[in-house]
Amino acid sequence: MSSRFVSRQDKVFDLVNILVLLGFATLTILPFLYVLAASFATEVEIASRPFFLWPNDPTLETYRYIFSTDTFIRSLLVTIGVTVVGTAVQITMTLLMAYPLADPNLVGRGLIMRLILFAMLFSGGMIPMFLVVKGLGLLDSYWALILPLAINPFNLIVIRTFFQQLPGELREAAEIDGAHEFTTFWRIMLPLSKPVIATFSLFYAVAIWNDFMSPLLYISDSSKWTLQMFVRQVTISTDPSTTIGNLDPNYIPPAEGLKFAVIVIATLPIMCIYPFLQKHFAKGVMIGSVKG
């Protein structure tokens, strides 16, 4: 088999593409590298050097201060709990709704899908959502961060399409063997859906972890703040110690270093989880989006 001839113009074009993409990648990662480096720098260095990728005198003082405060630990635990529970609830509800909608014999299936498409294109807005949450008695409740966005219409449509692509003979064989719908769903469909479950669980987890608007609207008790609310209060405050709390009245915490450190801490967990789900990511997204 002869190899494909590559002209000089093709090589130049590929080289330009590589250089342009590397340039964009560098512009994307440089701000994060600066934030990471600044979180280990002293206040004097942050004030004197407008940009750097490695601190001259690295220190862990800022991180020691953050992890020694109850406010940060509490907000971190709240966020982990809400993310874990919220992801489990949201992916479960999405799967339980997507599976029956994949059945062509479901009565009213077309109407339900039209309502889902309408919900994906149009939203009631912030005020109606707040009134619904208030009417359900969910204000100052962690469920206010989970239930209002429990089912994402786009995710639902993609997962439904994935179930439609599974061979119908699987369901028929299960029915012949006497399996009920839930048994078929639990024993046959779910084991085949691991890539989709992993992918959309990551989508839901990232959305919950990064959400600060919901806590801002529905949570007024500062003891129930999530990590993103904590980061917001620290970054907009001129004196972050008023948000974090100062254990030692004689110690002046590094104001700018605190802002950089909490941003790093809020970003790293999701970045650490992604590599474990990466093998399912592309497959899970594409497998349910081939046909509508």
mmCIF file of C-alpha atoms in Angstrom:
data_model
loop_
_atom_site.group_PDB
_atom_site.id
_atom_site.type_symbol
_atom_site.label_atom_id
_atom_site.label_comp_id
_atom_site.label_asym_id
_atom_site.label_seq_id
_atom_site.Cartn_x
_atom_site.Cartn_y
_atom_site.Cartn_z
ATOM 1 C CA MET A 1 0.000 0.000 0.000
ATOM 2 C CA SER A 2 1.500 3.301 -1.073
ATOM 3 C CA SER A 3 1.522 6.125 1.412
ATOM 4 C CA ARG A 4 -0.457 9.256 0.629
ATOM 5 C CA PHE A 5 1.594 11.953 -1.037
ATOM 6 C CA VAL A 6 1.928 15.050 1.144
ATOM 7 C CA SER A 7 2.727 18.216 -0.725
ATOM 8 C CA ARG A 8 4.777 21.073 0.596
ATOM 9 C CA GLN A 9 1.639 23.215 0.827
ATOM 10 C CA ASP A 10 -0.015 20.559 3.024
ATOM 11 C CA LYS A 11 2.970 20.538 5.357
ATOM 12 C CA VAL A 12 2.953 24.326 5.624
ATOM 13 C CA PHE A 13 -0.788 24.325 6.254
ATOM 14 C CA ASP A 14 -0.428 21.690 8.999
ATOM 15 C CA LEU A 15 2.427 23.615 10.587
ATOM 16 C CA VAL A 16 0.420 26.854 10.618
ATOM 17 C CA ASN A 17 -2.539 25.013 12.135
ATOM 18 C CA ILE A 18 -0.356 23.538 14.851
ATOM 19 C CA LEU A 19 1.202 26.899 15.681
ATOM 20 C CA VAL A 20 -2.182 28.653 15.802
ATOM 21 C CA LEU A 21 -3.703 25.952 18.034
ATOM 22 C CA LEU A 22 -0.654 26.015 20.311
ATOM 23 C CA GLY A 23 -1.032 29.780 20.556
ATOM 24 C CA PHE A 24 -4.673 29.509 21.568
ATOM 25 C CA ALA A 25 -3.852 26.721 24.031
ATOM 26 C CA THR A 26 -1.120 28.865 25.575
ATOM 27 C CA LEU A 27 -3.456 31.848 25.926
ATOM 28 C CA THR A 28 -5.991 29.584 27.592
ATOM 29 C CA ILE A 29 -3.681 27.969 30.117
ATOM 30 C CA LEU A 30 -1.505 30.964 31.017
ATOM 31 C CA PRO A 31 -4.099 32.681 33.262
ATOM 32 C CA PHE A 32 -4.617 29.496 35.254
ATOM 33 C CA LEU A 33 -0.860 28.966 35.598
ATOM 34 C CA TYR A 34 -0.538 32.527 36.880
ATOM 35 C CA VAL A 35 -3.308 32.008 39.432
ATOM 36 C CA LEU A 36 -1.667 28.759 40.538
ATOM 37 C CA ALA A 37 1.752 30.401 40.887
ATOM 38 C CA ALA A 38 0.340 33.449 42.679
ATOM 39 C CA SER A 39 -1.419 31.223 45.223
ATOM 40 C CA PHE A 40 2.031 30.100 46.410
ATOM 41 C CA ALA A 41 3.587 33.582 46.330
ATOM 42 C CA THR A 42 3.931 36.176 49.040
ATOM 43 C CA GLU A 43 1.912 39.388 49.096
ATOM 44 C CA VAL A 44 5.014 41.447 48.322
ATOM 45 C CA GLU A 45 5.770 39.411 45.208
ATOM 46 C CA ILE A 46 2.170 39.554 43.972
ATOM 47 C CA ALA A 47 2.178 43.327 44.366
ATOM 48 C CA SER A 48 5.603 43.857 42.777
ATOM 49 C CA ARG A 49 5.388 41.432 39.833
ATOM 50 C CA PRO A 50 2.467 41.984 37.428
ATOM 51 C CA PHE A 51 2.831 38.509 35.888
ATOM 52 C CA PHE A 52 4.869 35.418 36.718
ATOM 53 C CA LEU A 53 4.619 31.645 36.301
ATOM 54 C CA TRP A 54 6.856 30.665 39.198
ATOM 55 C CA PRO A 55 7.163 32.437 42.565
ATOM 56 C CA ASN A 56 10.646 33.455 43.705
ATOM 57 C CA ASP A 57 9.891 32.473 47.285
ATOM 58 C CA PRO A 58 7.175 29.757 47.305
ATOM 59 C CA THR A 59 5.147 29.490 50.491
ATOM 60 C CA LEU A 60 2.247 27.367 51.743
ATOM 61 C CA GLU A 61 1.176 29.947 54.295
ATOM 62 C CA THR A 62 -1.970 30.895 52.405
ATOM 63 C CA TYR A 63 -3.155 27.287 52.097
ATOM 64 C CA ARG A 64 -2.382 26.598 55.763
ATOM 65 C CA TYR A 65 -4.483 29.597 56.709
ATOM 66 C CA ILE A 66 -7.427 28.582 54.499
ATOM 67 C CA PHE A 67 -7.536 24.969 55.672
ATOM 68 C CA SER A 68 -7.324 26.053 59.309
ATOM 69 C CA THR A 69 -10.606 27.999 59.127
ATOM 70 C CA ASP A 70 -13.985 26.435 59.844
ATOM 71 C CA THR A 71 -15.787 28.562 57.260
ATOM 72 C CA PHE A 72 -13.839 27.155 54.345
ATOM 73 C CA ILE A 73 -14.004 23.552 55.551
ATOM 74 C CA ARG A 74 -17.752 23.822 56.061
ATOM 75 C CA SER A 75 -18.362 25.301 52.594
ATOM 76 C CA LEU A 76 -16.147 22.636 51.001
ATOM 77 C CA LEU A 77 -18.043 19.814 52.725
ATOM 78 C CA VAL A 78 -21.377 21.387 51.782
ATOM 79 C CA THR A 79 -20.325 21.580 48.128
ATOM 80 C CA ILE A 80 -19.065 17.988 48.068
ATOM 81 C CA GLY A 81 -22.290 16.745 49.647
ATOM 82 C CA VAL A 82 -24.561 18.769 47.349
ATOM 83 C CA THR A 83 -22.553 17.711 44.281
ATOM 84 C CA VAL A 84 -22.597 14.000 45.122
ATOM 85 C CA VAL A 85 -26.278 13.885 46.097
ATOM 86 C CA GLY A 86 -27.342 16.281 43.334
ATOM 87 C CA THR A 87 -25.510 14.356 40.623
ATOM 88 C CA ALA A 88 -27.042 11.068 41.800
ATOM 89 C CA VAL A 89 -30.546 12.568 41.897
ATOM 90 C CA GLN A 90 -30.267 14.360 38.565
ATOM 91 C CA ILE A 91 -28.766 11.489 36.550
ATOM 92 C CA THR A 92 -31.293 9.063 38.097
ATOM 93 C CA MET A 93 -34.277 11.249 37.232
ATOM 94 C CA THR A 94 -32.941 11.861 33.724
ATOM 95 C CA LEU A 95 -32.440 8.142 33.080
ATOM 96 C CA LEU A 96 -35.859 7.243 34.469
ATOM 97 C CA MET A 97 -37.500 9.778 32.156
ATOM 98 C CA ALA A 98 -35.367 9.068 29.078
ATOM 99 C CA TYR A 99 -35.886 5.298 29.119
ATOM 100 C CA PRO A 100 -39.695 5.242 28.731
ATOM 101 C CA LEU A 101 -39.550 8.069 26.169
ATOM 102 C CA ALA A 102 -37.364 5.812 24.010
ATOM 103 C CA ASP A 103 -40.278 3.363 23.689
ATOM 104 C CA PRO A 104 -42.141 4.106 20.413
ATOM 105 C CA ASN A 105 -45.307 2.556 21.878
ATOM 106 C CA LEU A 106 -45.528 5.011 24.770
ATOM 107 C CA VAL A 107 -48.860 6.839 24.723
ATOM 108 C CA GLY A 108 -48.409 10.626 24.495
ATOM 109 C CA ARG A 109 -44.714 10.323 23.662
ATOM 110 C CA GLY A 110 -44.864 12.964 20.925
ATOM 111 C CA LEU A 111 -46.591 15.522 23.141
ATOM 112 C CA ILE A 112 -44.126 14.960 25.975
ATOM 113 C CA MET A 113 -41.168 15.405 23.617
ATOM 114 C CA ARG A 114 -42.640 18.661 22.294
ATOM 115 C CA LEU A 115 -42.995 19.955 25.841
ATOM 116 C CA ILE A 116 -39.378 18.983 26.554
ATOM 117 C CA LEU A 117 -38.192 20.813 23.429
ATOM 118 C CA PHE A 118 -40.215 23.855 24.471
ATOM 119 C CA ALA A 119 -38.589 23.756 27.921
ATOM 120 C CA MET A 120 -35.156 23.550 26.301
ATOM 121 C CA LEU A 121 -35.779 26.597 24.092
ATOM 122 C CA PHE A 122 -37.740 28.775 26.513
ATOM 123 C CA SER A 123 -37.312 29.376 30.228
ATOM 124 C CA GLY A 124 -39.662 30.957 32.735
ATOM 125 C CA GLY A 125 -36.840 33.103 34.055
ATOM 126 C CA MET A 126 -35.294 33.869 37.401
ATOM 127 C CA ILE A 127 -38.322 35.373 39.174
ATOM 128 C CA PRO A 128 -40.814 32.569 38.350
ATOM 129 C CA MET A 129 -38.206 29.993 39.384
ATOM 130 C CA PHE A 130 -37.657 31.808 42.676
ATOM 131 C CA LEU A 131 -41.411 31.910 43.302
ATOM 132 C CA VAL A 132 -41.672 28.165 42.624
ATOM 133 C CA VAL A 133 -38.798 27.396 44.985
ATOM 134 C CA LYS A 134 -40.332 29.647 47.643
ATOM 135 C CA GLY A 135 -43.784 28.121 47.156
ATOM 136 C CA LEU A 136 -42.359 24.630 47.655
ATOM 137 C CA GLY A 137 -40.703 25.733 50.894
ATOM 138 C CA LEU A 138 -37.183 25.052 49.617
ATOM 139 C CA LEU A 139 -35.596 28.391 50.520
ATOM 140 C CA ASP A 140 -32.506 27.941 52.695
ATOM 141 C CA SER A 141 -32.601 24.248 51.847
ATOM 142 C CA TYR A 142 -29.938 22.255 50.018
ATOM 143 C CA TRP A 143 -32.710 20.775 47.854
ATOM 144 C CA ALA A 144 -33.124 24.215 46.292
ATOM 145 C CA LEU A 145 -29.697 23.654 44.702
ATOM 146 C CA ILE A 146 -30.667 20.249 43.296
ATOM 147 C CA LEU A 147 -34.337 19.904 42.379
ATOM 148 C CA PRO A 148 -35.036 23.032 40.246
ATOM 149 C CA LEU A 149 -32.545 21.851 37.604
ATOM 150 C CA ALA A 150 -32.949 18.123 38.189
ATOM 151 C CA ILE A 151 -33.499 17.258 34.519
ATOM 152 C CA ASN A 152 -31.638 19.062 31.761
ATOM 153 C CA PRO A 153 -33.741 18.842 28.558
ATOM 154 C CA PHE A 154 -30.713 18.577 26.249
ATOM 155 C CA ASN A 155 -29.161 15.788 28.325
ATOM 156 C CA LEU A 156 -32.523 14.035 28.421
ATOM 157 C CA ILE A 157 -32.870 14.102 24.629
ATOM 158 C CA VAL A 158 -29.353 12.748 24.070
ATOM 159 C CA ILE A 159 -29.811 9.922 26.586
ATOM 160 C CA ARG A 160 -33.226 9.085 25.097
ATOM 161 C CA THR A 161 -31.608 8.857 21.656
ATOM 162 C CA PHE A 162 -29.002 6.507 23.089
ATOM 163 C CA PHE A 163 -31.706 4.197 24.453
ATOM 164 C CA GLN A 164 -33.421 4.279 21.051
ATOM 165 C CA GLN A 165 -30.234 3.035 19.402
ATOM 166 C CA LEU A 166 -30.051 -0.059 21.602
ATOM 167 C CA PRO A 167 -31.390 -3.181 19.841
ATOM 168 C CA GLY A 168 -35.111 -3.609 20.438
ATOM 169 C CA GLU A 169 -34.583 -7.366 20.568
ATOM 170 C CA LEU A 170 -33.028 -6.933 24.029
ATOM 171 C CA ARG A 171 -36.293 -5.643 25.459
ATOM 172 C CA GLU A 172 -38.312 -8.264 23.593
ATOM 173 C CA ALA A 173 -36.110 -11.075 24.886
ATOM 174 C CA ALA A 174 -36.482 -9.750 28.429
ATOM 175 C CA GLU A 175 -40.266 -9.632 28.057
ATOM 176 C CA ILE A 176 -40.309 -13.231 26.818
ATOM 177 C CA ASP A 177 -38.309 -14.260 29.882
ATOM 178 C CA GLY A 178 -40.907 -12.572 32.090
ATOM 179 C CA ALA A 179 -38.904 -9.516 33.090
ATOM 180 C CA HIS A 180 -40.789 -6.380 34.085
ATOM 181 C CA GLU A 181 -39.896 -2.963 32.674
ATOM 182 C CA PHE A 182 -37.879 -1.954 35.726
ATOM 183 C CA THR A 183 -35.991 -5.279 35.680
ATOM 184 C CA THR A 184 -35.187 -4.768 32.003
ATOM 185 C CA PHE A 185 -34.032 -1.240 32.712
ATOM 186 C CA TRP A 186 -31.907 -2.215 35.728
ATOM 187 C CA ARG A 187 -30.432 -5.506 34.524
ATOM 188 C CA ILE A 188 -30.002 -4.885 30.789
ATOM 189 C CA MET A 189 -30.161 -1.221 29.813
ATOM 190 C CA LEU A 190 -28.139 0.369 32.615
ATOM 191 C CA PRO A 191 -25.058 -1.912 32.218
ATOM 192 C CA LEU A 192 -24.996 -0.940 28.532
ATOM 193 C CA SER A 193 -25.272 2.756 29.390
ATOM 194 C CA LYS A 194 -22.045 3.223 31.377
ATOM 195 C CA PRO A 195 -20.432 5.652 28.880
ATOM 196 C CA VAL A 196 -23.553 7.839 28.801
ATOM 197 C CA ILE A 197 -23.986 7.703 32.588
ATOM 198 C CA ALA A 198 -20.337 8.636 33.170
ATOM 199 C CA THR A 199 -20.441 11.497 30.664
ATOM 200 C CA PHE A 200 -23.641 13.139 31.820
ATOM 201 C CA SER A 201 -22.852 12.554 35.472
ATOM 202 C CA LEU A 202 -19.751 14.649 34.821
ATOM 203 C CA PHE A 203 -21.880 17.326 33.129
ATOM 204 C CA TYR A 204 -24.271 17.471 36.074
ATOM 205 C CA ALA A 205 -21.449 17.392 38.649
ATOM 206 C CA VAL A 206 -19.574 20.259 36.986
ATOM 207 C CA ALA A 207 -22.766 22.325 36.730
ATOM 208 C CA ILE A 208 -23.589 21.819 40.420
ATOM 209 C CA TRP A 209 -20.003 22.387 41.569
ATOM 210 C CA ASN A 210 -19.648 25.647 39.621
ATOM 211 C CA ASP A 211 -23.141 26.984 40.367
ATOM 212 C CA PHE A 212 -23.138 30.128 42.485
ATOM 213 C CA MET A 213 -26.361 31.705 41.197
ATOM 214 C CA SER A 214 -28.637 29.174 42.922
ATOM 215 C CA PRO A 215 -27.010 29.614 46.362
ATOM 216 C CA LEU A 216 -27.022 33.366 45.821
ATOM 217 C CA LEU A 217 -30.785 33.340 45.168
ATOM 218 C CA TYR A 218 -32.022 30.614 47.501
ATOM 219 C CA ILE A 219 -29.557 30.408 50.408
ATOM 220 C CA SER A 220 -29.476 33.305 52.864
ATOM 221 C CA ASP A 221 -27.910 31.375 55.746
ATOM 222 C CA SER A 222 -24.129 31.829 55.447
ATOM 223 C CA SER A 223 -23.537 28.544 57.280
ATOM 224 C CA LYS A 224 -25.035 26.759 54.238
ATOM 225 C CA TRP A 225 -22.908 28.539 51.652
ATOM 226 C CA THR A 226 -21.319 26.404 48.964
ATOM 227 C CA LEU A 227 -17.692 26.704 47.917
ATOM 228 C CA GLN A 228 -18.554 28.905 44.932
ATOM 229 C CA MET A 229 -20.379 31.372 47.176
ATOM 230 C CA PHE A 230 -17.358 31.321 49.464
ATOM 231 C CA VAL A 231 -15.062 32.031 46.483
ATOM 232 C CA ARG A 232 -17.341 34.840 45.328
ATOM 233 C CA GLN A 233 -17.347 36.519 48.730
ATOM 234 C CA VAL A 234 -13.566 36.236 49.036
ATOM 235 C CA THR A 235 -12.822 37.573 45.544
ATOM 236 C CA ILE A 236 -15.148 40.587 45.772
ATOM 237 C CA SER A 237 -14.165 41.510 49.319
ATOM 238 C CA THR A 238 -11.463 44.065 49.989
ATOM 239 C CA ASP A 239 -10.647 42.189 53.207
ATOM 240 C CA PRO A 240 -11.104 38.418 52.605
ATOM 241 C CA SER A 241 -10.402 37.645 56.256
ATOM 242 C CA THR A 242 -13.860 39.012 57.109
ATOM 243 C CA THR A 243 -15.345 36.191 55.026
ATOM 244 C CA ILE A 244 -12.938 33.420 55.991
ATOM 245 C CA GLY A 245 -12.489 34.403 59.612
ATOM 246 C CA ASN A 246 -9.223 35.120 61.382
ATOM 247 C CA LEU A 247 -8.123 32.692 64.068
ATOM 248 C CA ASP A 248 -5.287 34.905 65.258
ATOM 249 C CA PRO A 249 -6.140 38.608 65.724
ATOM 250 C CA ASN A 250 -2.436 39.495 65.475
ATOM 251 C CA TYR A 251 -2.052 37.782 62.096
ATOM 252 C CA ILE A 252 -2.829 39.679 58.897
ATOM 253 C CA PRO A 253 -3.747 37.152 56.201
ATOM 254 C CA PRO A 254 -2.466 37.619 52.635
ATOM 255 C CA ALA A 255 -5.477 39.228 50.943
ATOM 256 C CA GLU A 256 -4.492 38.696 47.293
ATOM 257 C CA GLY A 257 -2.973 35.286 47.946
ATOM 258 C CA LEU A 258 -6.236 34.155 49.542
ATOM 259 C CA LYS A 259 -8.181 35.028 46.417
ATOM 260 C CA PHE A 260 -5.849 33.061 44.177
ATOM 261 C CA ALA A 261 -5.728 30.086 46.544
ATOM 262 C CA VAL A 262 -9.500 29.684 46.880
ATOM 263 C CA ILE A 263 -9.854 29.841 43.079
ATOM 264 C CA VAL A 264 -7.312 27.028 42.733
ATOM 265 C CA ILE A 265 -9.004 24.921 45.400
ATOM 266 C CA ALA A 266 -12.416 25.395 43.777
ATOM 267 C CA THR A 267 -11.086 24.379 40.347
ATOM 268 C CA LEU A 268 -8.812 21.423 41.068
ATOM 269 C CA PRO A 269 -11.367 18.773 42.201
ATOM 270 C CA ILE A 270 -13.203 18.743 38.870
ATOM 271 C CA MET A 271 -9.891 18.738 36.994
ATOM 272 C CA CYS A 272 -8.801 15.702 39.015
ATOM 273 C CA ILE A 273 -12.035 13.801 38.347
ATOM 274 C CA TYR A 274 -12.081 14.375 34.594
ATOM 275 C CA PRO A 275 -9.135 12.059 33.668
ATOM 276 C CA PHE A 276 -10.934 9.094 35.230
ATOM 277 C CA LEU A 277 -14.006 9.714 33.043
ATOM 278 C CA GLN A 278 -12.170 10.802 29.904
ATOM 279 C CA LYS A 279 -12.295 7.347 28.266
ATOM 280 C CA HIS A 280 -16.105 7.489 28.414
ATOM 281 C CA PHE A 281 -16.434 11.159 27.540
ATOM 282 C CA ALA A 282 -16.207 11.253 23.727
ATOM 283 C CA LYS A 283 -18.053 7.966 23.330
ATOM 284 C CA GLY A 284 -20.833 9.021 25.661
ATOM 285 C CA VAL A 285 -21.413 12.325 23.893
ATOM 286 C CA MET A 286 -21.342 10.940 20.344
ATOM 287 C CA ILE A 287 -23.201 7.694 20.926
ATOM 288 C CA GLY A 288 -26.456 9.438 21.738
ATOM 289 C CA SER A 289 -26.249 12.210 19.171
ATOM 290 C CA VAL A 290 -26.094 10.344 15.873
ATOM 291 C CA LYS A 291 -29.783 10.566 15.166
ATOM 292 C CA GLY A 292 -32.567 12.599 16.721
#
